[in-house]
mmCIF file of C-alpha atoms in Angstrom:
data_model
loop_
_atom_site.group_PDB
_atom_site.id
_atom_site.type_symbol
_atom_site.label_atom_id
_atom_site.label_comp_id
_atom_site.label_asym_id
_atom_site.label_seq_id
_atom_site.Cartn_x
_atom_site.Cartn_y
_atom_site.Cartn_z
ATOM 1 C CA MET A 1007 43.297 -55.793 31.282
ATOM 2 C CA LYS A 1008 44.213 -52.733 28.554
ATOM 3 C CA LYS A 1009 42.727 -54.704 25.686
ATOM 4 C CA LYS A 1010 39.281 -55.092 26.852
ATOM 5 C CA LYS A 1011 39.244 -51.616 26.651
ATOM 6 C CA ILE A 1012 40.167 -51.695 23.454
ATOM 7 C CA ARG A 1013 38.447 -53.939 22.587
ATOM 8 C CA ILE A 1014 34.900 -51.950 23.970
ATOM 9 C CA SER A 1015 35.710 -48.540 22.182
ATOM 10 C CA THR A 1016 36.352 -50.497 19.042
ATOM 11 C CA VAL A 1017 32.604 -51.593 19.374
ATOM 12 C CA LEU A 1018 31.443 -47.744 20.734
ATOM 13 C CA LEU A 1019 32.389 -46.463 18.091
ATOM 14 C CA LEU A 1020 31.222 -48.439 15.278
ATOM 15 C CA VAL A 1021 27.647 -48.631 17.563
ATOM 16 C CA LEU A 1022 27.905 -44.549 17.697
ATOM 17 C CA LEU A 1023 28.877 -44.970 12.960
ATOM 18 C CA PHE A 1024 26.023 -47.669 12.843
ATOM 19 C CA VAL A 1025 23.476 -45.256 14.410
ATOM 20 C CA LEU A 1026 25.342 -41.561 13.031
ATOM 21 C CA PHE A 1027 24.951 -43.573 9.012
ATOM 22 C CA CYS A 1028 21.568 -44.320 9.969
ATOM 23 C CA VAL A 1029 20.680 -41.064 10.862
ATOM 24 C CA VAL A 1030 22.965 -39.981 7.310
ATOM 25 C CA ALA A 1031 20.304 -42.412 6.234
ATOM 26 C CA TRP A 1032 17.239 -41.912 7.377
ATOM 27 C CA ALA A 1033 17.364 -37.734 6.809
ATOM 28 C CA GLY A 1034 19.104 -38.226 3.067
ATOM 29 C CA TRP A 1035 15.115 -40.745 2.307
ATOM 30 C CA LYS A 1036 13.699 -37.857 3.276
ATOM 31 C CA LEU A 1037 15.076 -35.772 1.700
ATOM 32 C CA TYR A 1038 15.019 -37.293 -0.896
ATOM 33 C CA ARG A 1039 10.631 -38.319 -0.190
ATOM 34 C CA TYR A 1040 10.094 -33.981 0.096
ATOM 35 C CA TYR A 1041 11.709 -33.885 -3.536
ATOM 36 C CA ALA A 1042 9.971 -36.336 -5.060
ATOM 37 C CA ASP A 1043 6.677 -35.117 -3.292
ATOM 38 C CA TYR A 1044 7.801 -31.645 -5.541
ATOM 39 C CA SER A 1045 9.373 -33.575 -8.335
ATOM 40 C CA LYS A 1046 5.490 -35.706 -8.852
ATOM 41 C CA ASP A 1047 3.215 -32.505 -8.126
ATOM 42 C CA ARG A 1048 5.438 -30.618 -11.221
ATOM 43 C CA ASP A 1049 5.432 -33.638 -13.530
ATOM 44 C CA LEU A 1050 1.745 -33.903 -12.788
ATOM 45 C CA TYR A 1051 0.983 -30.388 -13.466
ATOM 46 C CA SER A 1052 3.257 -30.792 -16.888
ATOM 47 C CA ASP A 1053 1.918 -33.429 -18.514
ATOM 48 C CA LEU A 1054 -1.572 -31.304 -17.973
ATOM 49 C CA ARG A 1055 -0.236 -28.356 -19.985
ATOM 50 C CA ASP A 1056 0.789 -30.735 -22.698
ATOM 51 C CA GLU A 1057 -2.896 -32.794 -22.798
ATOM 52 C CA VAL A 1058 -4.816 -29.245 -22.794
ATOM 53 C CA ILE A 1059 -3.479 -26.475 -24.053
ATOM 54 C CA LYS A 1060 -3.784 -27.080 -27.437
ATOM 55 C CA SER A 1061 -1.532 -23.579 -29.642
ATOM 56 C CA GLU A 1062 0.000 -20.104 -28.543
ATOM 57 C CA GLU A 1063 -0.791 -17.653 -30.430
ATOM 58 C CA LYS A 1064 0.528 -13.654 -31.015
ATOM 59 C CA GLU A 1065 -1.656 -11.478 -29.436
ATOM 60 C CA ASN A 1066 -3.562 -9.737 -31.879
ATOM 61 C CA GLU A 1067 -5.476 -6.201 -32.348
ATOM 62 C CA THR A 1068 -9.280 -7.713 -32.975
ATOM 63 C CA GLU A 1069 -11.447 -4.826 -35.037
ATOM 64 C CA GLU A 1070 -11.619 -1.919 -33.803
ATOM 65 C CA THR A 1071 -14.590 -0.140 -32.651
ATOM 66 C CA THR A 1072 -15.631 3.441 -31.830
ATOM 67 C CA LYS A 1073 -17.723 2.435 -28.592
ATOM 68 C CA ASP A 1074 -16.363 2.077 -25.016
ATOM 69 C CA TYR A 1075 -19.196 -0.663 -24.996
ATOM 70 C CA LEU A 1076 -20.903 -3.567 -27.089
ATOM 71 C CA GLU A 1077 -24.519 -3.617 -25.620
ATOM 72 C CA THR A 1078 -27.106 -6.380 -26.798
ATOM 73 C CA GLU A 1079 -30.634 -6.220 -25.200
ATOM 74 C CA GLU A 1080 -33.628 -8.788 -24.789
ATOM 75 C CA TYR A 1081 -36.996 -8.451 -24.782
ATOM 76 C CA LEU A 1082 -39.968 -10.750 -22.593
ATOM 77 C CA ASP A 1083 -42.727 -12.782 -24.240
ATOM 78 C CA ASN A 1084 -44.702 -9.650 -24.178
ATOM 79 C CA GLY A 1085 -42.528 -7.287 -26.417
ATOM 80 C CA THR A 1086 -41.130 -5.917 -22.576
ATOM 81 C CA LYS A 1087 -37.078 -4.821 -22.353
ATOM 82 C CA LYS A 1088 -35.862 -8.095 -19.449
ATOM 83 C CA TYR A 1089 -32.096 -6.460 -19.501
ATOM 84 C CA ARG A 1090 -29.542 -4.923 -21.779
ATOM 85 C CA LYS A 1091 -26.148 -6.456 -21.565
ATOM 86 C CA ARG A 1092 -23.328 -4.202 -21.314
ATOM 87 C CA LYS A 1093 -19.920 -5.394 -22.208
ATOM 88 C CA LYS A 1094 -16.537 -4.050 -22.446
ATOM 89 C CA ARG A 1095 -15.223 -4.172 -26.026
ATOM 90 C CA ILE A 1096 -12.685 -6.569 -27.074
ATOM 91 C CA SER A 1097 -9.194 -5.931 -28.588
ATOM 92 C CA LYS A 1098 -6.998 -8.316 -27.148
ATOM 93 C CA SER A 1099 -6.972 -12.586 -28.379
ATOM 94 C CA ALA A 1100 -5.253 -14.908 -25.288
ATOM 95 C CA PRO A 1101 -1.720 -15.959 -26.302
ATOM 96 C CA ILE A 1102 -2.730 -20.180 -25.388
ATOM 97 C CA SER A 1103 -5.930 -21.817 -25.492
ATOM 98 C CA VAL A 1104 -7.008 -25.000 -23.344
ATOM 99 C CA ASP A 1105 -9.298 -27.818 -24.466
ATOM 100 C CA TRP A 1106 -11.628 -27.273 -21.767
ATOM 101 C CA ASP A 1107 -13.968 -30.569 -22.729
ATOM 102 C CA GLU A 1108 -10.826 -32.164 -21.639
ATOM 103 C CA LEU A 1109 -10.101 -30.618 -18.489
ATOM 104 C CA LYS A 1110 -13.944 -30.971 -17.529
ATOM 105 C CA LYS A 1111 -13.987 -34.812 -18.075
ATOM 106 C CA ILE A 1112 -11.117 -34.559 -15.992
ATOM 107 C CA ASN A 1113 -12.458 -32.300 -13.286
ATOM 108 C CA GLU A 1114 -16.038 -30.051 -13.020
ATOM 109 C CA ASP A 1115 -14.450 -28.136 -10.228
ATOM 110 C CA ILE A 1116 -12.364 -26.403 -12.874
ATOM 111 C CA ILE A 1117 -14.089 -22.972 -13.592
ATOM 112 C CA GLY A 1118 -10.104 -21.272 -15.048
ATOM 113 C CA TRP A 1119 -6.840 -21.248 -16.829
ATOM 114 C CA VAL A 1120 -4.703 -18.556 -15.066
ATOM 115 C CA TYR A 1121 -1.806 -17.640 -17.913
ATOM 116 C CA PHE A 1122 0.670 -14.791 -16.578
ATOM 117 C CA THR A 1123 2.311 -13.005 -19.711
ATOM 118 C CA GLY A 1124 5.387 -12.274 -18.189
ATOM 119 C CA LEU A 1125 5.678 -15.311 -15.402
ATOM 120 C CA PRO A 1126 4.698 -18.044 -18.843
ATOM 121 C CA GLN A 1127 6.101 -20.839 -16.634
ATOM 122 C CA ILE A 1128 2.223 -18.893 -14.156
ATOM 123 C CA SER A 1129 0.192 -21.882 -16.320
ATOM 124 C CA TYR A 1130 -2.866 -23.291 -14.402
ATOM 125 C CA PRO A 1131 -5.862 -23.888 -13.513
ATOM 126 C CA VAL A 1132 -8.330 -23.084 -11.461
ATOM 127 C CA LEU A 1133 -10.421 -24.557 -9.607
ATOM 128 C CA GLN A 1134 -13.269 -24.049 -6.609
ATOM 129 C CA ALA A 1135 -14.492 -25.963 -3.962
ATOM 130 C CA ASP A 1136 -17.302 -24.871 -1.287
ATOM 131 C CA ASP A 1137 -14.887 -23.624 0.648
ATOM 132 C CA ASN A 1138 -11.154 -22.813 0.950
ATOM 133 C CA GLU A 1139 -9.029 -26.184 2.272
ATOM 134 C CA TYR A 1140 -10.294 -28.471 0.026
ATOM 135 C CA TYR A 1141 -7.686 -27.501 -2.738
ATOM 136 C CA VAL A 1142 -5.584 -26.367 -0.569
ATOM 137 C CA HIS A 1143 -3.229 -29.872 -0.795
ATOM 138 C CA ARG A 1144 -6.037 -32.015 -2.616
ATOM 139 C CA THR A 1145 -4.541 -32.284 -6.453
ATOM 140 C CA TYR A 1146 -6.006 -31.134 -9.444
ATOM 141 C CA ASP A 1147 -7.458 -34.798 -11.074
ATOM 142 C CA LEU A 1148 -7.382 -35.438 -7.372
ATOM 143 C CA SER A 1149 -5.864 -38.138 -7.339
ATOM 144 C CA SER A 1150 -4.597 -37.227 -4.001
ATOM 145 C CA ASP A 1151 -5.244 -35.016 -0.796
ATOM 146 C CA THR A 1152 -1.989 -34.841 0.818
ATOM 147 C CA SER A 1153 0.215 -33.389 -2.414
ATOM 148 C CA LYS A 1154 2.718 -30.130 -1.470
ATOM 149 C CA ALA A 1155 1.457 -27.739 -4.848
ATOM 150 C CA GLY A 1156 -2.212 -29.025 -4.225
ATOM 151 C CA CYS A 1157 -3.514 -26.349 -6.106
ATOM 152 C CA ILE A 1158 -4.886 -23.028 -7.701
ATOM 153 C CA PHE A 1159 -8.294 -22.343 -6.262
ATOM 154 C CA MET A 1160 -10.622 -19.403 -6.250
ATOM 155 C CA ASP A 1161 -12.525 -17.963 -3.291
ATOM 156 C CA TYR A 1162 -16.238 -19.793 -2.193
ATOM 157 C CA ARG A 1163 -17.998 -17.005 -2.363
ATOM 158 C CA MET A 1164 -17.313 -15.535 -5.431
ATOM 159 C CA ALA A 1165 -18.938 -15.573 -8.672
ATOM 160 C CA ASP A 1166 -17.457 -18.988 -10.452
ATOM 161 C CA ASP A 1167 -17.788 -17.076 -13.816
ATOM 162 C CA PHE A 1168 -15.562 -14.822 -12.967
ATOM 163 C CA SER A 1169 -17.881 -11.845 -13.328
ATOM 164 C CA SER A 1170 -17.633 -10.449 -9.728
ATOM 165 C CA PRO A 1171 -16.779 -7.363 -8.673
ATOM 166 C CA TYR A 1172 -13.590 -8.636 -6.588
ATOM 167 C CA SER A 1173 -12.404 -12.536 -6.723
ATOM 168 C CA ILE A 1174 -9.443 -13.752 -4.170
ATOM 169 C CA ILE A 1175 -7.208 -17.069 -5.538
ATOM 170 C CA TYR A 1176 -5.079 -18.316 -3.401
ATOM 171 C CA GLY A 1177 -1.988 -20.852 -4.831
ATOM 172 C CA HIS A 1178 0.946 -22.204 -2.678
ATOM 173 C CA ASN A 1179 4.549 -20.596 -2.955
ATOM 174 C CA VAL A 1180 6.143 -23.996 -2.800
ATOM 175 C CA ARG A 1181 10.143 -24.479 -2.352
ATOM 176 C CA ASP A 1182 10.860 -25.420 -6.062
ATOM 177 C CA GLY A 1183 10.068 -22.097 -7.788
ATOM 178 C CA SER A 1184 6.817 -23.383 -9.253
ATOM 179 C CA MET A 1185 2.492 -22.328 -8.618
ATOM 180 C CA LEU A 1186 2.345 -19.043 -7.457
ATOM 181 C CA SER A 1187 5.997 -18.677 -5.691
ATOM 182 C CA ASP A 1188 7.049 -16.806 -9.080
ATOM 183 C CA LEU A 1189 4.529 -13.904 -7.719
ATOM 184 C CA ALA A 1190 7.294 -12.293 -5.582
ATOM 185 C CA ARG A 1191 9.091 -11.526 -9.316
ATOM 186 C CA LEU A 1192 6.323 -8.918 -10.828
ATOM 187 C CA LYS A 1193 8.217 -6.636 -7.428
ATOM 188 C CA ASP A 1194 10.820 -5.687 -10.380
ATOM 189 C CA GLN A 1195 10.079 -3.062 -12.129
ATOM 190 C CA THR A 1196 11.695 -3.798 -15.392
ATOM 191 C CA LEU A 1197 9.133 -6.872 -15.603
ATOM 192 C CA TYR A 1198 7.306 -4.352 -13.691
ATOM 193 C CA ASP A 1199 6.590 -1.897 -16.394
ATOM 194 C CA GLU A 1200 6.870 -4.193 -19.516
ATOM 195 C CA GLU A 1201 4.451 -6.843 -18.726
ATOM 196 C CA PRO A 1202 1.904 -6.210 -15.926
ATOM 197 C CA TYR A 1203 -1.015 -8.521 -18.363
ATOM 198 C CA PHE A 1204 -2.219 -11.802 -16.331
ATOM 199 C CA TRP A 1205 -4.990 -13.730 -18.782
ATOM 200 C CA ILE A 1206 -7.600 -15.394 -16.785
ATOM 201 C CA LEU A 1207 -9.539 -18.561 -19.474
ATOM 202 C CA THR A 1208 -12.888 -19.964 -19.147
ATOM 203 C CA PRO A 1209 -15.435 -22.027 -20.750
ATOM 204 C CA GLU A 1210 -16.976 -18.914 -21.508
ATOM 205 C CA GLY A 1211 -14.392 -16.535 -22.729
ATOM 206 C CA ASN A 1212 -11.251 -15.181 -22.457
ATOM 207 C CA TYR A 1213 -10.125 -11.518 -19.788
ATOM 208 C CA ARG A 1214 -7.160 -9.887 -20.178
ATOM 209 C CA TYR A 1215 -6.224 -7.795 -17.023
ATOM 210 C CA GLN A 1216 -3.590 -5.400 -15.791
ATOM 211 C CA ILE A 1217 -1.634 -5.391 -12.463
ATOM 212 C CA PHE A 1218 -2.247 -2.572 -10.567
ATOM 213 C CA SER A 1219 -1.057 -3.250 -7.085
ATOM 214 C CA ILE A 1220 1.177 -5.713 -5.444
ATOM 215 C CA PHE A 1221 1.759 -5.407 -1.734
ATOM 216 C CA GLN A 1222 2.565 -7.352 1.335
ATOM 217 C CA CYS A 1223 0.072 -8.099 4.308
ATOM 218 C CA HIS A 1224 -1.026 -10.811 7.420
ATOM 219 C CA ARG A 1225 -2.889 -13.717 6.662
ATOM 220 C CA ALA A 1226 -5.530 -12.339 8.039
ATOM 221 C CA ALA A 1227 -5.920 -8.874 7.042
ATOM 222 C CA ASP A 1228 -8.887 -7.226 4.864
ATOM 223 C CA VAL A 1229 -7.947 -8.735 1.527
ATOM 224 C CA PHE A 1230 -9.316 -12.055 2.721
ATOM 225 C CA GLN A 1231 -12.640 -10.575 4.107
ATOM 226 C CA ARG A 1232 -14.241 -8.357 1.417
ATOM 227 C CA SER A 1233 -16.787 -9.653 -0.493
ATOM 228 C CA PHE A 1234 -19.070 -7.868 -3.571
ATOM 229 C CA ASP A 1235 -22.104 -8.428 -4.705
ATOM 230 C CA GLY A 1236 -22.378 -5.627 -6.886
ATOM 231 C CA TRP A 1237 -20.786 -2.201 -8.341
ATOM 232 C CA GLY A 1238 -21.134 1.435 -5.908
ATOM 233 C CA GLU A 1239 -19.018 3.109 -3.706
ATOM 234 C CA ASP A 1240 -18.101 0.290 -1.477
ATOM 235 C CA PHE A 1241 -16.010 -1.485 -4.121
ATOM 236 C CA SER A 1242 -14.805 2.146 -5.660
ATOM 237 C CA LYS A 1243 -13.145 2.171 -2.172
ATOM 238 C CA TRP A 1244 -11.914 -0.488 -1.705
ATOM 239 C CA GLN A 1245 -10.656 -1.171 -5.558
ATOM 240 C CA SER A 1246 -8.952 2.564 -4.379
ATOM 241 C CA GLU A 1247 -7.372 0.741 -1.038
ATOM 242 C CA LEU A 1248 -5.778 -1.658 -3.101
ATOM 243 C CA LYS A 1249 -4.327 0.717 -5.492
ATOM 244 C CA LEU A 1250 -2.508 3.085 -2.265
ATOM 245 C CA ARG A 1251 -1.157 -0.330 -1.533
ATOM 246 C CA ASN A 1252 1.314 -0.470 -3.987
ATOM 247 C CA SER A 1253 4.489 -0.794 -3.634
ATOM 248 C CA MET A 1254 5.617 -0.638 -6.942
ATOM 249 C CA GLN A 1255 5.813 2.486 -9.217
ATOM 250 C CA GLY A 1256 3.370 2.921 -12.421
ATOM 251 C CA ASP A 1257 -1.058 4.044 -11.800
ATOM 252 C CA VAL A 1258 -3.790 2.325 -13.597
ATOM 253 C CA LYS A 1259 -6.770 3.677 -14.608
ATOM 254 C CA LEU A 1260 -9.384 1.562 -12.367
ATOM 255 C CA ARG A 1261 -13.871 1.713 -13.318
ATOM 256 C CA GLU A 1262 -16.480 1.937 -11.064
ATOM 257 C CA ASP A 1263 -17.292 -1.539 -12.813
ATOM 258 C CA GLY A 1264 -14.584 -3.195 -13.062
ATOM 259 C CA HIS A 1265 -13.471 -6.601 -12.452
ATOM 260 C CA VAL A 1266 -10.790 -6.632 -9.802
ATOM 261 C CA ILE A 1267 -8.812 -10.029 -8.643
ATOM 262 C CA ALA A 1268 -6.314 -10.429 -6.060
ATOM 263 C CA PHE A 1269 -4.313 -13.890 -5.890
ATOM 264 C CA SER A 1270 -2.598 -14.458 -2.272
ATOM 265 C CA THR A 1271 0.323 -16.669 -1.471
ATOM 266 C CA CYS A 1272 2.943 -17.303 1.257
ATOM 267 C CA VAL A 1273 5.001 -15.469 2.336
ATOM 268 C CA PRO A 1274 8.584 -18.547 3.317
ATOM 269 C CA ASN A 1275 8.941 -17.897 6.586
ATOM 270 C CA SER A 1276 6.528 -15.719 7.554
ATOM 271 C CA PHE A 1277 2.078 -15.033 8.527
ATOM 272 C CA ASP A 1278 2.714 -12.347 4.945
ATOM 273 C CA ARG A 1279 0.834 -13.103 2.570
ATOM 274 C CA THR A 1280 1.658 -11.687 -1.270
ATOM 275 C CA ILE A 1281 -0.381 -9.932 -3.001
ATOM 276 C CA VAL A 1282 -1.044 -9.124 -6.879
ATOM 277 C CA CYS A 1283 -3.571 -7.575 -7.894
ATOM 278 C CA GLY A 1284 -4.940 -6.908 -11.737
ATOM 279 C CA THR A 1285 -7.976 -5.504 -13.252
ATOM 280 C CA TYR A 1286 -10.322 -6.679 -16.459
ATOM 281 C CA ILE A 1287 -8.740 -4.464 -19.392
ATOM 282 C CA ASP A 1288 -9.755 -6.657 -22.105
ATOM 283 C CA GLY A 1289 -9.832 -9.777 -24.505
ATOM 284 C CA ASP A 1290 -14.067 -11.134 -24.536
ATOM 285 C CA LEU A 1291 -16.937 -10.146 -23.005
ATOM 286 C CA ILE A 1292 -17.523 -9.953 -19.406
ATOM 287 C CA THR A 1293 -21.211 -10.117 -18.682
ATOM 288 C CA ASP A 1294 -22.630 -7.167 -16.129
ATOM 289 C CA LEU A 1295 -25.083 -9.966 -14.243
ATOM 290 C CA HIS A 1296 -25.438 -7.209 -11.355
ATOM 291 C CA GLU A 1297 -26.781 -5.270 -14.287
ATOM 292 C CA GLU A 1298 -28.883 -7.322 -15.770
ATOM 293 C CA ASN A 1299 -31.160 -8.841 -12.320
ATOM 294 C CA GLU A 1300 -31.170 -4.715 -11.634
ATOM 295 C CA ILE A 1301 -33.198 -4.070 -15.074
ATOM 296 C CA GLU A 1302 -34.551 -6.909 -14.847
ATOM 297 C CA LYS A 1303 -36.264 -6.669 -11.503
ATOM 298 C CA LYS A 1304 -36.610 -2.401 -12.427
ATOM 299 C CA GLN A 1305 -39.969 -3.878 -15.133
ATOM 300 C CA LEU A 1306 -41.194 -6.650 -13.324
ATOM 301 C CA LYS A 1307 -41.988 -3.978 -10.789
#
């Protein structure tokens, strides 16, 4: 009788050990797949950089001009002025260049490339779709729609040439540190003081921005609700309000007719978002499409 009880106990113990082994194996497999997915996404972007980033250059000062703006004029067939292009002067060149022909072959939705000079690991294509859901878990080459990293993408309401007064760009805070995860590192005052810049590269030109505000807000905050078709008092008040929310020390002059980009990424285990705002300061010229349209309307009246 005693031997029988021992035999039953041994069987139960073996069953429990087998179940435990299965649970551990299943958990290990899930963990492996979890990080394998991250690794796959990371390799995908690494391969893209190798393929399309053509060169890295030192920033070079270009020829100085005494004007704050460069102006060109275009005319209608009857000689009437159609519009005046009022653009900021060129003063810097981008530290990298990309092969736009190759990028457009991969996906026409790629509208730009973002590069943070103080965080060079943040170097990714920027995409835009007809809504703000399409690229949340879809890869830039459309090879997967279950990607944990997804894409960095522009809000669908904003101009795809980055000419809007205010643009919003979204990206995941990924556990392996890729995508926009390292934006929080800009809260280091030393880094913020030394390299508060990022570049937006596009087929039309390369634009440098200076970071002027970093803060946290709820995912349903007004940061995500605002959009502007043109400049004016409302936009001036809005960018001033963004500046007041800055959690860092420092002051950046904002132009009434400026271009502001707000990057948004998740805060782990929270409904909040980290927001990094930058204002266009130099690089290639951004055409003021709003001013062109207003001048053309006046000419046609």
